[in-house]
């Protein structure tokens, strides 16, 4: 049984992509793994944050974890900046990772945009901190959405280079766990863009704080195409959407994937259920399912955020537990490096 680690940034607007691509899987993994889930506030400040809003967002992510079903008695839930091993190990890894590796990171290029000279150095070394997050716990499995794949490959490279440089077998080579039918949930306004916290249009995403009315409005307005829903010929031999439909009908594919992830039904079942039906019919069903799934989470989040002391207690306990795992690992890493 391996150890699971993952993190979510407290940058506001937690959405369906975060839930289906990550948090839902965090919940299912806790049944047969030791799991550590982190609110990565140090990652959040790689771009400008308002301190008061950041504080609230940190609690909001913790509330989303618990409201989604992460059991604080089973899994560790904590805030990254409260465990200093992350920053310390990240420094060591900054000296292991190569500039060439970081230069290849596509997310930095996207986030820094045209004004790269003005991006923070933290945004550039962000994936090194991610490697430290994971390896400070010797985690072997990391559940994430598809957008984190490249960062996890870097974490593997860093672990391997550290082991090689110091001739040790110290850090494990971690496995990404990218599971389910919603590893890349796309925008409701444009099926070619990822659903994202930072999209200007709130209609592009279902937020975990949305009311049932918000959800209905957003699904009703979600972009579609003029054709009825596809029949089974849109699937390949392995019952996955074929290239043709992914390219030509990205919105239909996205909404069907969302339905499939929410209902825990496989793609084939969902496609045959709605084969050649009109979008208006499908959207009603999708709306009902989305409200049924998300509303209890939203309600529970509100309740938790009304009584912050309960969440704070969870985070304090989580911090102590996380520290007790990471401290000895960091200590040994420092000895390997030759620190006195
Ligand atoms: P973040 O905060 O952007 O997103 C949290 C998780 O949600 C997933 N995700 C999605 N999945 C499917 N469809 C989408 N549209 C979508 N958008 C986001 C992300 O893949 C992620 O799993 N760098 C990470 C946080 C992090 C981390 C770590 C993760 C920091 N340290 C160590 C794993 C291990 C991030 O920015 O996630």
mmCIF file of C-alpha atoms and ligand atoms in Angstrom:
data_model
loop_
_atom_site.group_PDB
_atom_site.id
_atom_site.type_symbol
_atom_site.label_atom_id
_atom_site.label_comp_id
_atom_site.label_asym_id
_atom_site.label_seq_id
_atom_site.Cartn_x
_atom_site.Cartn_y
_atom_site.Cartn_z
ATOM 1 C CA UNK A 1 0.000 0.000 0.000
ATOM 2 C CA UNK A 2 1.567 3.220 -1.143
ATOM 3 C CA UNK A 3 1.262 6.674 0.309
ATOM 4 C CA UNK A 4 -0.909 9.179 -1.525
ATOM 5 C CA UNK A 5 -0.222 12.932 -1.652
ATOM 6 C CA UNK A 6 -1.974 15.690 -3.522
ATOM 7 C CA UNK A 7 -2.635 19.403 -3.284
ATOM 8 C CA UNK A 8 -5.107 22.058 -4.351
ATOM 9 C CA UNK A 9 -4.341 25.762 -4.619
ATOM 10 C CA UNK A 10 -6.461 28.161 -2.547
ATOM 11 C CA UNK A 11 -6.953 30.580 -5.408
ATOM 12 C CA UNK A 12 -10.762 30.767 -5.239
ATOM 13 C CA UNK A 13 -13.480 29.483 -7.577
ATOM 14 C CA UNK A 14 -13.040 25.772 -6.883
ATOM 15 C CA UNK A 15 -14.904 24.150 -9.734
ATOM 16 C CA UNK A 16 -16.262 20.939 -11.182
ATOM 17 C CA UNK A 17 -12.890 20.199 -12.831
ATOM 18 C CA UNK A 18 -11.141 20.329 -9.456
ATOM 19 C CA UNK A 19 -13.828 18.102 -8.000
ATOM 20 C CA UNK A 20 -14.048 15.457 -10.739
ATOM 21 C CA UNK A 21 -10.387 15.558 -11.775
ATOM 22 C CA UNK A 22 -8.965 15.499 -8.260
ATOM 23 C CA UNK A 23 -11.025 15.785 -5.067
ATOM 24 C CA UNK A 24 -13.486 12.999 -5.907
ATOM 25 C CA UNK A 25 -10.534 10.681 -6.454
ATOM 26 C CA UNK A 26 -8.930 11.839 -3.190
ATOM 27 C CA UNK A 27 -12.046 10.547 -1.457
ATOM 28 C CA UNK A 28 -12.044 7.129 -3.110
ATOM 29 C CA UNK A 29 -8.323 6.556 -2.498
ATOM 30 C CA UNK A 30 -8.595 7.037 1.252
ATOM 31 C CA UNK A 31 -10.308 3.677 1.691
ATOM 32 C CA UNK A 32 -7.206 1.662 0.960
ATOM 33 C CA UNK A 33 -4.306 4.105 1.167
ATOM 34 C CA UNK A 34 -2.646 6.398 3.647
ATOM 35 C CA UNK A 35 -3.577 9.792 2.198
ATOM 36 C CA UNK A 36 -2.186 13.280 2.706
ATOM 37 C CA UNK A 37 -4.068 16.226 1.218
ATOM 38 C CA UNK A 38 -2.645 19.692 1.250
ATOM 39 C CA UNK A 39 -3.931 23.222 0.729
ATOM 40 C CA UNK A 40 -0.978 24.609 -1.226
ATOM 41 C CA UNK A 41 -0.922 28.261 -0.198
ATOM 42 C CA UNK A 42 2.769 28.638 -1.056
ATOM 43 C CA UNK A 43 1.923 27.736 -4.630
ATOM 44 C CA UNK A 44 -0.912 30.261 -4.617
ATOM 45 C CA UNK A 45 1.404 33.216 -3.924
ATOM 46 C CA UNK A 46 3.415 32.579 -7.088
ATOM 47 C CA UNK A 47 0.857 34.999 -8.533
ATOM 48 C CA UNK A 48 -0.476 38.035 -6.674
ATOM 49 C CA UNK A 49 -2.994 37.309 -3.914
ATOM 50 C CA UNK A 50 -4.941 39.579 -1.614
ATOM 51 C CA UNK A 51 -3.897 38.422 1.902
ATOM 52 C CA UNK A 52 -7.418 38.592 3.373
ATOM 53 C CA UNK A 53 -8.946 36.711 0.474
ATOM 54 C CA UNK A 54 -6.147 34.134 0.531
ATOM 55 C CA UNK A 55 -6.898 33.354 4.188
ATOM 56 C CA UNK A 56 -10.547 32.716 3.350
ATOM 57 C CA UNK A 57 -9.682 30.666 0.310
ATOM 58 C CA UNK A 58 -7.430 28.415 2.395
ATOM 59 C CA UNK A 59 -10.330 27.535 4.677
ATOM 60 C CA UNK A 60 -12.600 27.155 1.665
ATOM 61 C CA UNK A 61 -10.384 24.456 0.141
ATOM 62 C CA UNK A 62 -10.196 22.669 3.508
ATOM 63 C CA UNK A 63 -14.011 22.887 3.710
ATOM 64 C CA UNK A 64 -14.332 21.498 0.171
ATOM 65 C CA UNK A 65 -12.108 18.554 1.102
ATOM 66 C CA UNK A 66 -14.194 17.660 4.135
ATOM 67 C CA UNK A 67 -17.556 18.405 2.496
ATOM 68 C CA UNK A 68 -16.636 16.167 -0.459
ATOM 69 C CA UNK A 69 -16.023 13.256 1.874
ATOM 70 C CA UNK A 70 -12.363 13.313 2.878
ATOM 71 C CA UNK A 71 -12.426 11.955 6.392
ATOM 72 C CA UNK A 72 -10.048 13.917 8.639
ATOM 73 C CA UNK A 73 -9.778 10.943 10.989
ATOM 74 C CA UNK A 74 -8.441 8.801 8.148
ATOM 75 C CA UNK A 75 -6.564 11.258 5.940
ATOM 76 C CA UNK A 76 -4.240 14.107 6.770
ATOM 77 C CA UNK A 77 -5.557 17.544 5.745
ATOM 78 C CA UNK A 78 -3.210 20.476 6.275
ATOM 79 C CA UNK A 79 -1.881 23.797 4.994
ATOM 80 C CA UNK A 80 1.452 23.737 3.140
ATOM 81 C CA UNK A 81 3.003 26.865 4.690
ATOM 82 C CA UNK A 82 2.530 25.384 8.176
ATOM 83 C CA UNK A 83 5.021 22.601 7.475
ATOM 84 C CA UNK A 84 8.438 24.074 6.815
ATOM 85 C CA UNK A 85 9.822 20.888 5.239
ATOM 86 C CA UNK A 86 8.172 21.907 1.943
ATOM 87 C CA UNK A 87 10.210 25.095 1.624
ATOM 88 C CA UNK A 88 13.421 23.500 2.871
ATOM 89 C CA UNK A 89 13.277 20.510 0.564
ATOM 90 C CA UNK A 90 12.264 22.749 -2.331
ATOM 91 C CA UNK A 91 15.540 24.616 -1.919
ATOM 92 C CA UNK A 92 17.546 21.421 -2.091
ATOM 93 C CA UNK A 93 15.560 20.410 -5.187
ATOM 94 C CA UNK A 94 16.126 23.827 -6.756
ATOM 95 C CA UNK A 95 19.767 22.823 -6.763
ATOM 96 C CA UNK A 96 18.984 19.418 -8.305
ATOM 97 C CA UNK A 97 16.543 20.481 -11.046
ATOM 98 C CA UNK A 98 18.067 21.847 -14.255
ATOM 99 C CA UNK A 99 17.078 25.105 -15.922
ATOM 100 C CA UNK A 100 16.504 23.192 -19.148
ATOM 101 C CA UNK A 101 13.865 21.078 -17.411
ATOM 102 C CA UNK A 102 12.006 24.098 -16.099
ATOM 103 C CA UNK A 103 12.194 25.817 -19.474
ATOM 104 C CA UNK A 104 10.105 23.031 -20.931
ATOM 105 C CA UNK A 105 7.189 23.463 -18.511
ATOM 106 C CA UNK A 106 4.169 24.433 -20.584
ATOM 107 C CA UNK A 107 2.117 25.669 -17.642
ATOM 108 C CA UNK A 108 4.723 28.321 -16.840
ATOM 109 C CA UNK A 109 4.603 29.508 -20.430
ATOM 110 C CA UNK A 110 0.802 29.700 -20.316
ATOM 111 C CA UNK A 111 0.634 31.419 -16.948
ATOM 112 C CA UNK A 112 3.480 33.858 -17.522
ATOM 113 C CA UNK A 113 2.045 34.757 -20.920
ATOM 114 C CA UNK A 114 3.770 37.373 -23.036
ATOM 115 C CA UNK A 115 5.114 39.274 -20.066
ATOM 116 C CA UNK A 116 7.507 36.550 -18.960
ATOM 117 C CA UNK A 117 10.155 38.964 -17.641
ATOM 118 C CA UNK A 118 7.630 40.162 -15.121
ATOM 119 C CA UNK A 119 6.571 36.732 -13.791
ATOM 120 C CA UNK A 120 7.725 35.849 -10.271
ATOM 121 C CA UNK A 121 10.713 33.556 -9.842
ATOM 122 C CA UNK A 122 8.344 31.441 -7.737
ATOM 123 C CA UNK A 123 6.086 30.833 -10.726
ATOM 124 C CA UNK A 124 9.109 29.549 -12.615
ATOM 125 C CA UNK A 125 10.262 27.143 -9.889
ATOM 126 C CA UNK A 126 6.698 26.177 -8.972
ATOM 127 C CA UNK A 127 7.071 22.539 -10.146
ATOM 128 C CA UNK A 128 10.160 22.139 -7.963
ATOM 129 C CA UNK A 129 8.067 23.018 -4.910
ATOM 130 C CA UNK A 130 5.522 20.479 -6.134
ATOM 131 C CA UNK A 131 8.209 17.798 -6.194
ATOM 132 C CA UNK A 132 9.155 18.763 -2.638
ATOM 133 C CA UNK A 133 5.500 18.528 -1.540
ATOM 134 C CA UNK A 134 5.279 14.969 -2.767
ATOM 135 C CA UNK A 135 8.717 13.712 -1.851
ATOM 136 C CA UNK A 136 8.774 15.203 1.655
ATOM 137 C CA UNK A 137 6.322 12.383 2.431
ATOM 138 C CA UNK A 138 7.933 9.741 0.231
ATOM 139 C CA UNK A 139 4.547 9.620 -1.487
ATOM 140 C CA UNK A 140 4.247 7.006 -4.203
ATOM 141 C CA UNK A 141 0.883 7.942 -5.743
ATOM 142 C CA UNK A 142 -0.312 11.383 -6.749
ATOM 143 C CA UNK A 143 -3.936 11.818 -7.890
ATOM 144 C CA UNK A 144 -4.289 14.837 -10.180
ATOM 145 C CA UNK A 145 -6.045 16.075 -13.293
ATOM 146 C CA UNK A 146 -4.384 15.704 -16.661
ATOM 147 C CA UNK A 147 -2.950 19.259 -16.581
ATOM 148 C CA UNK A 148 -0.455 18.236 -13.871
ATOM 149 C CA UNK A 149 1.076 15.365 -15.845
ATOM 150 C CA UNK A 150 4.174 17.271 -16.923
ATOM 151 C CA UNK A 151 4.830 18.550 -13.404
ATOM 152 C CA UNK A 152 4.710 14.999 -12.078
ATOM 153 C CA UNK A 153 7.211 13.864 -14.689
ATOM 154 C CA UNK A 154 9.512 16.579 -13.405
ATOM 155 C CA UNK A 155 9.053 15.298 -9.840
ATOM 156 C CA UNK A 156 10.172 11.883 -11.061
ATOM 157 C CA UNK A 157 13.210 13.393 -12.792
ATOM 158 C CA UNK A 158 14.144 15.280 -9.641
ATOM 159 C CA UNK A 159 13.835 12.167 -7.454
ATOM 160 C CA UNK A 160 15.957 10.168 -9.886
ATOM 161 C CA UNK A 161 18.630 12.836 -10.240
ATOM 162 C CA UNK A 162 18.857 13.303 -6.473
ATOM 163 C CA UNK A 163 19.271 9.546 -6.026
ATOM 164 C CA UNK A 164 21.866 9.452 -8.805
ATOM 165 C CA UNK A 165 23.831 12.503 -7.704
ATOM 166 C CA UNK A 166 24.180 11.204 -4.165
ATOM 167 C CA UNK A 167 24.295 7.506 -5.038
ATOM 168 C CA UNK A 168 21.333 6.640 -2.824
ATOM 169 C CA UNK A 169 17.931 5.006 -3.254
ATOM 170 C CA UNK A 170 16.237 7.600 -1.143
ATOM 171 C CA UNK A 171 13.343 9.267 -2.946
ATOM 172 C CA UNK A 172 10.693 7.069 -4.580
ATOM 173 C CA UNK A 173 9.778 7.543 -8.207
ATOM 174 C CA UNK A 174 6.155 8.578 -7.899
ATOM 175 C CA UNK A 175 3.237 7.464 -10.050
ATOM 176 C CA UNK A 176 0.662 9.932 -11.305
ATOM 177 C CA UNK A 177 -2.884 8.715 -10.691
ATOM 178 C CA UNK A 178 -4.963 10.296 -13.438
ATOM 179 C CA UNK A 179 -8.228 8.434 -13.208
ATOM 180 C CA UNK A 180 -11.867 8.566 -14.253
ATOM 181 C CA UNK A 181 -13.666 10.127 -17.198
ATOM 182 C CA UNK A 182 -13.050 13.713 -16.204
ATOM 183 C CA UNK A 183 -9.296 14.058 -16.138
ATOM 184 C CA UNK A 184 -9.653 17.198 -18.230
ATOM 185 C CA UNK A 185 -12.992 18.937 -17.765
ATOM 186 C CA UNK A 186 -13.412 21.617 -20.395
ATOM 187 C CA UNK A 187 -15.021 25.056 -20.231
ATOM 188 C CA UNK A 188 -18.804 25.156 -20.601
ATOM 189 C CA UNK A 189 -18.367 28.068 -23.007
ATOM 190 C CA UNK A 190 -15.696 26.524 -25.214
ATOM 191 C CA UNK A 191 -15.000 22.801 -25.351
ATOM 192 C CA UNK A 192 -11.440 23.406 -26.543
ATOM 193 C CA UNK A 193 -10.388 25.259 -23.375
ATOM 194 C CA UNK A 194 -9.867 23.740 -19.955
ATOM 195 C CA UNK A 195 -12.360 24.638 -17.199
ATOM 196 C CA UNK A 196 -10.322 26.997 -15.078
ATOM 197 C CA UNK A 197 -10.496 29.082 -11.903
ATOM 198 C CA UNK A 198 -9.145 32.068 -13.750
ATOM 199 C CA UNK A 199 -11.520 32.143 -16.741
ATOM 200 C CA UNK A 200 -13.093 35.611 -16.899
ATOM 201 C CA UNK A 201 -16.536 34.118 -17.553
ATOM 202 C CA UNK A 202 -18.199 32.538 -14.539
ATOM 203 C CA UNK A 203 -20.452 30.747 -17.040
ATOM 204 C CA UNK A 204 -17.435 28.698 -18.130
ATOM 205 C CA UNK A 205 -17.474 26.630 -14.925
ATOM 206 C CA UNK A 206 -19.658 25.118 -12.216
ATOM 207 C CA UNK A 207 -18.243 26.376 -8.925
ATOM 208 C CA UNK A 208 -18.488 24.318 -5.767
ATOM 209 C CA UNK A 209 -20.150 27.363 -4.185
ATOM 210 C CA UNK A 210 -22.839 27.724 -6.883
ATOM 211 C CA UNK A 211 -26.522 27.502 -5.941
ATOM 212 C CA UNK A 212 -28.851 25.058 -7.711
ATOM 213 C CA UNK A 213 -30.145 27.993 -9.777
ATOM 214 C CA UNK A 214 -26.626 28.979 -10.811
ATOM 215 C CA UNK A 215 -25.943 25.415 -11.908
ATOM 216 C CA UNK A 216 -29.170 25.247 -13.928
ATOM 217 C CA UNK A 217 -28.480 28.566 -15.633
ATOM 218 C CA UNK A 218 -24.937 27.602 -16.512
ATOM 219 C CA UNK A 219 -25.905 24.216 -17.913
ATOM 220 C CA UNK A 220 -28.773 25.736 -19.874
ATOM 221 C CA UNK A 221 -26.372 28.259 -21.414
ATOM 222 C CA UNK A 222 -23.554 25.739 -21.947
ATOM 223 C CA UNK A 223 -22.327 25.774 -25.530
ATOM 224 C CA UNK A 224 -23.454 22.851 -27.725
ATOM 225 C CA UNK A 225 -23.762 22.237 -31.466
ATOM 226 C CA UNK A 226 -26.846 21.934 -33.675
ATOM 227 C CA UNK A 227 -26.738 18.127 -34.052
ATOM 228 C CA UNK A 228 -28.441 15.606 -31.775
ATOM 229 C CA UNK A 229 -26.188 13.695 -29.367
ATOM 230 C CA UNK A 230 -23.911 11.152 -31.073
ATOM 231 C CA UNK A 231 -24.599 7.434 -31.353
ATOM 232 C CA UNK A 232 -22.158 4.643 -30.515
ATOM 233 C CA UNK A 233 -20.212 5.123 -33.754
ATOM 234 C CA UNK A 234 -18.411 8.014 -31.995
ATOM 235 C CA UNK A 235 -16.457 5.504 -29.894
ATOM 236 C CA UNK A 236 -13.233 3.695 -30.825
ATOM 237 C CA UNK A 237 -12.398 0.014 -30.237
ATOM 238 C CA UNK A 238 -11.720 0.681 -26.589
ATOM 239 C CA UNK A 239 -15.033 2.512 -26.104
ATOM 240 C CA UNK A 240 -13.373 5.909 -25.890
ATOM 241 C CA UNK A 241 -14.402 8.939 -27.944
ATOM 242 C CA UNK A 242 -12.679 8.821 -31.328
ATOM 243 C CA UNK A 243 -10.432 11.600 -32.631
ATOM 244 C CA UNK A 244 -13.040 12.777 -35.090
ATOM 245 C CA UNK A 245 -15.682 13.621 -32.492
ATOM 246 C CA UNK A 246 -13.138 15.102 -30.080
ATOM 247 C CA UNK A 247 -12.024 17.528 -32.779
ATOM 248 C CA UNK A 248 -15.401 18.288 -34.314
ATOM 249 C CA UNK A 249 -17.812 18.166 -31.362
ATOM 250 C CA UNK A 250 -15.713 19.051 -28.280
ATOM 251 C CA UNK A 251 -18.684 20.462 -26.350
ATOM 252 C CA UNK A 252 -20.752 17.293 -26.780
ATOM 253 C CA UNK A 253 -17.781 15.184 -25.690
ATOM 254 C CA UNK A 254 -17.178 17.380 -22.659
ATOM 255 C CA UNK A 255 -20.782 17.306 -21.438
ATOM 256 C CA UNK A 256 -21.006 13.541 -21.927
ATOM 257 C CA UNK A 257 -17.739 13.072 -20.029
ATOM 258 C CA UNK A 258 -19.054 15.227 -17.195
ATOM 259 C CA UNK A 259 -22.252 13.173 -17.077
ATOM 260 C CA UNK A 260 -20.253 9.975 -17.067
ATOM 261 C CA UNK A 261 -17.983 11.121 -14.222
ATOM 262 C CA UNK A 262 -20.899 12.380 -12.136
ATOM 263 C CA UNK A 263 -22.974 9.238 -12.634
ATOM 264 C CA UNK A 264 -20.048 6.803 -12.324
ATOM 265 C CA UNK A 265 -21.197 5.196 -15.559
ATOM 266 C CA UNK A 266 -18.755 4.383 -18.338
ATOM 267 C CA UNK A 267 -18.669 6.293 -21.606
ATOM 268 C CA UNK A 268 -20.427 3.583 -23.604
ATOM 269 C CA UNK A 269 -23.373 3.417 -21.212
ATOM 270 C CA UNK A 270 -23.793 7.183 -21.256
ATOM 271 C CA UNK A 271 -23.478 7.494 -25.040
ATOM 272 C CA UNK A 272 -26.085 4.776 -25.596
ATOM 273 C CA UNK A 273 -28.414 6.321 -23.027
ATOM 274 C CA UNK A 274 -28.487 9.650 -24.893
ATOM 275 C CA UNK A 275 -27.840 8.393 -28.419
ATOM 276 C CA UNK A 276 -29.511 10.722 -30.957
ATOM 277 C CA UNK A 277 -31.438 12.573 -28.235
ATOM 278 C CA UNK A 278 -31.720 16.368 -28.306
ATOM 279 C CA UNK A 279 -29.379 18.487 -26.172
ATOM 280 C CA UNK A 280 -32.375 20.048 -24.390
ATOM 281 C CA UNK A 281 -33.343 16.631 -23.005
ATOM 282 C CA UNK A 282 -29.757 15.731 -22.116
ATOM 283 C CA UNK A 283 -29.144 19.072 -20.429
ATOM 284 C CA UNK A 284 -32.144 18.543 -18.151
ATOM 285 C CA UNK A 285 -30.740 15.205 -17.049
ATOM 286 C CA UNK A 286 -27.249 16.632 -16.637
ATOM 287 C CA UNK A 287 -28.623 19.508 -14.619
ATOM 288 C CA UNK A 288 -30.469 17.208 -12.264
ATOM 289 C CA UNK A 289 -27.398 15.040 -11.762
ATOM 290 C CA UNK A 290 -25.113 18.037 -11.216
ATOM 291 C CA UNK A 291 -27.426 19.568 -8.624
ATOM 292 C CA UNK A 292 -27.848 16.213 -6.870
ATOM 293 C CA UNK A 293 -24.082 15.794 -6.633
ATOM 294 C CA UNK A 294 -22.881 19.321 -5.984
ATOM 295 C CA UNK A 295 -25.610 20.801 -3.780
ATOM 296 C CA UNK A 296 -24.947 18.591 -0.731
ATOM 297 C CA UNK A 297 -21.241 19.494 -1.000
ATOM 298 C CA UNK A 298 -22.036 23.203 -1.258
ATOM 299 C CA UNK A 299 -24.384 22.996 1.731
ATOM 300 C CA UNK A 300 -21.820 21.171 3.825
ATOM 301 C CA UNK A 301 -19.087 23.646 2.832
ATOM 302 C CA UNK A 302 -21.275 26.539 3.993
ATOM 303 C CA UNK A 303 -21.937 24.812 7.290
ATOM 304 C CA UNK A 304 -18.248 24.151 7.850
ATOM 305 C CA UNK A 305 -17.292 27.714 6.954
ATOM 306 C CA UNK A 306 -19.842 29.032 9.454
ATOM 307 C CA UNK A 307 -18.034 27.276 12.285
ATOM 308 C CA UNK A 308 -14.392 27.794 11.486
ATOM 309 C CA UNK A 309 -13.150 26.334 14.774
ATOM 310 C CA UNK A 310 -13.941 22.799 13.563
ATOM 311 C CA UNK A 311 -11.909 23.317 10.382
ATOM 312 C CA UNK A 312 -9.083 24.958 12.306
ATOM 313 C CA UNK A 313 -8.917 21.978 14.614
ATOM 314 C CA UNK A 314 -8.645 19.639 11.620
ATOM 315 C CA UNK A 315 -5.876 21.759 10.093
ATOM 316 C CA UNK A 316 -3.925 21.933 13.363
ATOM 317 C CA UNK A 317 -4.077 18.193 13.799
ATOM 318 C CA UNK A 318 -3.143 17.741 10.139
ATOM 319 C CA UNK A 319 -0.162 20.088 10.476
ATOM 320 C CA UNK A 320 1.214 18.096 13.412
ATOM 321 C CA UNK A 321 0.748 14.792 11.651
ATOM 322 C CA UNK A 322 2.267 16.092 8.398
ATOM 323 C CA UNK A 323 5.230 17.492 10.322
ATOM 324 C CA UNK A 324 5.816 14.206 12.072
ATOM 325 C CA UNK A 325 6.090 12.439 8.701
ATOM 326 C CA UNK A 326 8.059 15.070 6.783
ATOM 327 C CA UNK A 327 10.577 16.100 9.469
ATOM 328 C CA UNK A 328 12.538 12.820 9.612
ATOM 329 C CA UNK A 329 12.522 12.547 5.808
ATOM 330 C CA UNK A 330 13.891 16.078 5.477
ATOM 331 C CA UNK A 331 16.490 15.405 8.164
ATOM 332 C CA UNK A 332 17.826 12.408 6.284
ATOM 333 C CA UNK A 333 17.815 14.323 2.994
ATOM 334 C CA UNK A 334 19.924 17.031 4.648
ATOM 335 C CA UNK A 335 22.369 14.415 5.883
ATOM 336 C CA UNK A 336 22.604 12.895 2.399
ATOM 337 C CA UNK A 337 23.376 16.348 0.956
ATOM 338 C CA UNK A 338 26.101 16.821 3.572
ATOM 339 C CA UNK A 339 24.552 19.563 5.705
ATOM 340 C CA UNK A 340 26.098 19.676 9.147
HETATM 341 P P1 LIG B 1 -4.874 23.249 -8.980
HETATM 342 O O1 LIG B 1 -5.131 23.919 -7.686
HETATM 343 O O2 LIG B 1 -4.812 24.072 -10.213
HETATM 344 O O3 LIG B 1 -5.983 22.147 -9.239
HETATM 345 C C1 LIG B 1 -6.298 21.167 -8.254
HETATM 346 C C2 LIG B 1 -6.531 19.826 -8.918
HETATM 347 O O4 LIG B 1 -7.603 19.941 -9.851
HETATM 348 C C3 LIG B 1 -7.207 19.435 -11.120
HETATM 349 N N1 LIG B 1 -7.869 20.207 -12.184
HETATM 350 C C4 LIG B 1 -8.625 19.657 -13.136
HETATM 351 N N2 LIG B 1 -8.958 18.375 -13.395
HETATM 352 C C5 LIG B 1 -9.769 18.146 -14.454
HETATM 353 N N3 LIG B 1 -10.249 19.140 -15.253
HETATM 354 C C6 LIG B 1 -9.939 20.429 -15.024
HETATM 355 N N4 LIG B 1 -10.426 21.393 -15.804
HETATM 356 C C7 LIG B 1 -9.087 20.740 -13.927
HETATM 357 N N5 LIG B 1 -8.584 21.896 -13.428
HETATM 358 C C8 LIG B 1 -7.839 21.536 -12.353
HETATM 359 C C9 LIG B 1 -5.698 19.639 -11.160
HETATM 360 O O5 LIG B 1 -5.081 18.771 -12.084
HETATM 361 C C10 LIG B 1 -5.331 19.334 -9.723
HETATM 362 O O6 LIG B 1 -5.173 17.941 -9.538
HETATM 363 N N6 LIG B 1 -0.006 22.311 -8.996
HETATM 364 C C11 LIG B 1 -1.268 21.833 -8.490
HETATM 365 C C12 LIG B 1 -1.346 21.760 -6.981
HETATM 366 C C13 LIG B 1 -0.221 21.036 -6.321
HETATM 367 C C14 LIG B 1 -0.024 19.629 -6.291
HETATM 368 C C15 LIG B 1 1.147 19.424 -5.512
HETATM 369 C C16 LIG B 1 -0.714 18.563 -6.839
HETATM 370 C C17 LIG B 1 0.785 21.593 -5.618
HETATM 371 N N7 LIG B 1 1.610 20.636 -5.115
HETATM 372 C C18 LIG B 1 1.651 18.138 -5.284
HETATM 373 C C19 LIG B 1 -0.216 17.266 -6.606
HETATM 374 C C20 LIG B 1 0.950 17.098 -5.827
HETATM 375 C C21 LIG B 1 -2.343 22.776 -8.980
HETATM 376 O O7 LIG B 1 -2.097 23.888 -9.332
HETATM 377 O O8 LIG B 1 -3.592 22.312 -8.871
#
